[in-house]
Each structure stands twice: as structure tokens, then as C-alpha cells.
Amino acid sequence: MKTETLAIHAGNLVKSNTGDVTQPLSLSTTFFRDENGGYPGGHMYSRVSNPNRSTLEHLLATLDKGADCCAFSSGNAAGMAVFQALKPGSHIIAPDDMYWGFKKQLQTIFKESLDIDFVDLTNVEQISSFIKPNTVMIWVETPSNPLLKITDLKALGTLAKQHKLILACDSTFASPMLQHPITLGADIVMHSTTKYIGGHSDVLGGALITAKQDELWARIRNIQQIGGAVPSPFDCFLLVRSIKTLPYRMRGHCSNGMALAQYLDQHPQIEAVYYPGLPSHPQHEIAKEQMSDFGGMMSVLIKGGFEEAKQVVNKVKLFAQATSLGGIESLIEHRASVEGPDTKTPGNLLRISVGLEHVDDLIADFNQALSEL
Ligand SMILES: *Cc1c(COP(=O)(O)O)cnc(C)c1O
């Protein structure tokens, strides 16, 4: 079946005896045993598994073409489960512009236990020079945050296979609609479900999808169930509900994103637009190859500096000045001041999450904000 159909029907496995058309919210933390001590409902205790979470996991594994999925209470918890599953002393190659929350985990929580190199992963050829005897994993994020850099997943998958390394991909900016890293060689895909998958800025969550049920995956499932950083049934219910419209929401984000990027690209007050859908993007050809469309995330450099960028975020009215991304409402953010004093993000960079308002209104809003510079 096609994606739009799966998004609606792959999440409707559980049939209740009250005739509900959509799966009800099941809040029970514990489940009946039968005379032989078994669990006829398939669940024992809701941290281990529960009906709403199992449905979400099945749905996400289906949409991302994987074998299984573990859902977590946040994207950060999902990523952390991967790092926790590695043996102490393991070496990881991670992107130099890795999502800052993961960079922070690796530099603080895993400082003593893991060995990490932050590398520009857009240059796949030079990655092999960082591989050491204790290297076990390459972690990639594409499109990356906040510069929307694209890494060639197929080339990276081949390199990882050659060196028997795990390839993990943070695919949050693409969502399961725009790319399928598993089909290009990734072993694990990570999503912050807080973003496009949730899509309404009202659920926090994360997910990992595996290509195969191997020993690493067993360790990750154990970390999920015994570590306990799990989403609540209500979070899972909301995510399953949101995924039903994900294919159509992503189409809107992509077409609004492209139109806004093209408008900003020709504006005299804009120094640069980072959007993988523009032919001027350095990895546009790779993006065209591995993504079905380019999403609603972009960053722009405002001519001038920090002051001019701040003026623009304060002048726009439809773009809420707030962090996060992937929701139906447009957001704008001055990244450098969010990331703090040790950031490498340029002071005149604004990150934009294009929402589902009419694009004419979004363009008009930017037009008035930029005209006063
Ligand atoms: C938001 C985000 C995360 C972290 O997810 P949370 O749900 O906020 O914990 C990880 N990677 C990327 C690319 C993100 O945008």
C-alpha cells in the first residue's frame, strides 16, 4: 500500500469490543494474567509495552521501512539509548554540526565512556581517515541543523558496510515522508517525534527504527524497557492521530518552504538562504537523489549582523519567535543566542520552520519585516 493509506490504516490494528473506529486511549498500567500465568492481551506492564505505544511503534517501523521501532519520551532519550547501547571505549564519528543536544550528551554524559570525533560528514571521502580500531558507529544527521547540510547516505552506507560500522541517521528534518535512510544503508533511524511527526507543537517524543532485529537492537529495547524513558499512552495516541495527516502536512511544508526560500533568495536584504531545494545549495544534487522533496526547514543570513537579525525576528508577526520546528505554525529562531556563547552558528542566522499558513501571507509578513531594515 502507498504511504497515505499506511499512515491512516497501519495504526489501526487494535479492534476494541465497543466498536471504536479509531483505537481508544488505553491508560491501564497493568494487564490481566490468565490461569497459566500468560498475558492474553499481549501486554504485562505499560513501561514494557502497552497498546497505544505498540501501535505507534508498528506504524513508525512501517513508514520508515524498518523491522522494528522503539518509542521514547523525547528525541534526546531516543538518541541517548543508542549511545548507551555502545560498549565503553567505543569511538563514534559524528557530524561537526550535530544537533546541539546530542553534542552536549556526548561531551558531558558520555565524556568518560565514549571517544568522539566531530567531523564534516558532507565530505564522505575524508571520513575514512577518522576510522580507528575502536570505531563502532557513524552518526549522521541529514538535513542537518541549522545549516541544512546534506550527507550522501548511500555513499556513507557503503563506507559503513566496508568497515563494519553501525550507521545511525537522525532523520528528524526529513520525517519518514521525505527520505528512508534504511533503504540507503542505515542500520538505525532516529526521529524527534516532537517535530514533523507530532506536527502540532503539543507532544514531546522520540523514536528509533531499526533495519534488523540484531544484538544491538536487543540492547536498545532493553534500555527502553528497563531504563524507562518511555512516552505515555496519551503521547502515543496523539502521535498516531497526527501521523494520519503527516503525508499531506509534509506536502504543504514542502511547497510553502520552496516558495518562501525562492522569495528570500532574491531579496536584497538576505545574504544567503540555506535550503536543499535551491539549486544554489551545495548538496542540492544529493538532496534531489535521496529525498522525495525538501521540507519546510531553512536558515537565512540577514545582511548586517546580530542587530539586523534580531530586528527581523521582532518584526515578523506570523512567525512565532520560538525554538522547535515541524509544527503547523511557522516559527523563527535566532539560533546563536539559543545555543549559547560557545556556538559556531553565525550571529546573523535565522532558522525558519515554515508552517501551513497560506504562503502569500508568510511572504507578505517577511516582506514587511525586511522592508524596514
Ligand atoms: C529536536 C531535535 C532533537 C531532539 O528531540 P527532542 O524531542 O527535543 O528531545 C534531535 N535531533 C534533531 C534534528 C532535532 O531537531
PDB file of C-alpha atoms and ligand atoms in Angstrom, residues 73-79 98-102 105 139 141-145 170-173 190-195 203-206 297 324-325 351, ligand 1:
ATOM      1  CA  SER A  73       9.748  10.097  25.857  1.00  0.00           C
ATOM      2  CA  SER A  74      11.834  12.556  23.799  1.00  0.00           C
ATOM      3  CA  GLY A  75      14.155  12.692  20.835  1.00  0.00           C
ATOM      4  CA  ASN A  76      17.027  13.176  23.260  1.00  0.00           C
ATOM      5  CA  ALA A  77      16.085   9.974  25.130  1.00  0.00           C
ATOM      6  CA  ALA A  78      15.949   8.074  21.816  1.00  0.00           C
ATOM      7  CA  GLY A  79      19.426   9.219  20.781  1.00  0.00           C
ATOM      8  CA  MET A  98      25.344  17.629  15.156  1.00  0.00           C
ATOM      9  CA  TYR A  99      22.040  18.609  16.835  1.00  0.00           C
ATOM     10  CA  TRP A 100      23.417  20.504  19.833  1.00  0.00           C
ATOM     11  CA  GLY A 101      21.512  18.423  22.433  1.00  0.00           C
ATOM     12  CA  PHE A 102      23.272  15.258  21.238  1.00  0.00           C
ATOM     13  CA  GLN A 105      25.168  14.487  25.712  1.00  0.00           C
ATOM     14  CA  TRP A 139      26.092   9.072  13.434  1.00  0.00           C
ATOM     15  CA  GLU A 141      22.115  13.993  10.590  1.00  0.00           C
ATOM     16  CA  THR A 142      20.686  14.935   7.207  1.00  0.00           C
ATOM     17  CA  PRO A 143      19.391  17.537   6.536  1.00  0.00           C
ATOM     18  CA  SER A 144      21.451  18.988   9.372  1.00  0.00           C
ATOM     19  CA  ASN A 145      20.627  21.668  11.862  1.00  0.00           C
ATOM     20  CA  ASP A 170      18.945  11.469  12.677  1.00  0.00           C
ATOM     21  CA  SER A 171      16.235  11.943  10.051  1.00  0.00           C
ATOM     22  CA  THR A 172      14.111  14.428  12.032  1.00  0.00           C
ATOM     23  CA  PHE A 173      14.233  17.249   9.435  1.00  0.00           C
ATOM     24  CA  MET A 190      16.233   8.368  14.761  1.00  0.00           C
ATOM     25  CA  HIS A 191      13.370  10.876  14.850  1.00  0.00           C
ATOM     26  CA  SER A 192      12.379  13.544  17.304  1.00  0.00           C
ATOM     27  CA  THR A 193       8.641  12.861  17.035  1.00  0.00           C
ATOM     28  CA  THR A 194       8.187  16.266  18.711  1.00  0.00           C
ATOM     29  CA  LYS A 195       8.766  17.809  15.281  1.00  0.00           C
ATOM     30  CA  VAL A 203       3.746  16.315  22.120  1.00  0.00           C
ATOM     31  CA  LEU A 204       7.334  15.574  23.124  1.00  0.00           C
ATOM     32  CA  GLY A 205       8.736  12.270  21.899  1.00  0.00           C
ATOM     33  CA  GLY A 206      11.397  10.341  20.059  1.00  0.00           C
ATOM     34  CA  MET A 297      13.189  23.976   7.216  1.00  0.00           C
ATOM     35  CA  SER A 324      11.493  23.794  17.844  1.00  0.00           C
ATOM     36  CA  LEU A 325      10.203  23.029  14.352  1.00  0.00           C
ATOM     37  CA  ARG A 351      16.305  29.409  11.356  1.00  0.00           C
TER      38      ARG A 351
HETATM   39  C1  LIG B   1      14.552  18.413  18.325  1.00  0.00           C
HETATM   40  C2  LIG B   1      15.609  17.546  17.763  1.00  0.00           C
HETATM   41  C3  LIG B   1      16.165  16.510  18.523  1.00  0.00           C
HETATM   42  C4  LIG B   1      15.793  16.258  19.971  1.00  0.00           C
HETATM   43  O1  LIG B   1      14.476  15.922  20.147  1.00  0.00           O
HETATM   44  P1  LIG B   1      13.618  16.314  21.481  1.00  0.00           P
HETATM   45  O2  LIG B   1      12.308  15.703  21.169  1.00  0.00           O
HETATM   46  O3  LIG B   1      13.619  17.790  21.586  1.00  0.00           O
HETATM   47  O4  LIG B   1      14.308  15.672  22.649  1.00  0.00           O
HETATM   48  C5  LIG B   1      17.115  15.717  17.898  1.00  0.00           C
HETATM   49  N1  LIG B   1      17.519  15.929  16.620  1.00  0.00           N
HETATM   50  C6  LIG B   1      17.010  16.929  15.878  1.00  0.00           C
HETATM   51  C7  LIG B   1      17.486  17.112  14.479  1.00  0.00           C
HETATM   52  C8  LIG B   1      16.038  17.767  16.421  1.00  0.00           C
HETATM   53  O5  LIG B   1      15.551  18.762  15.674  1.00  0.00           O
END
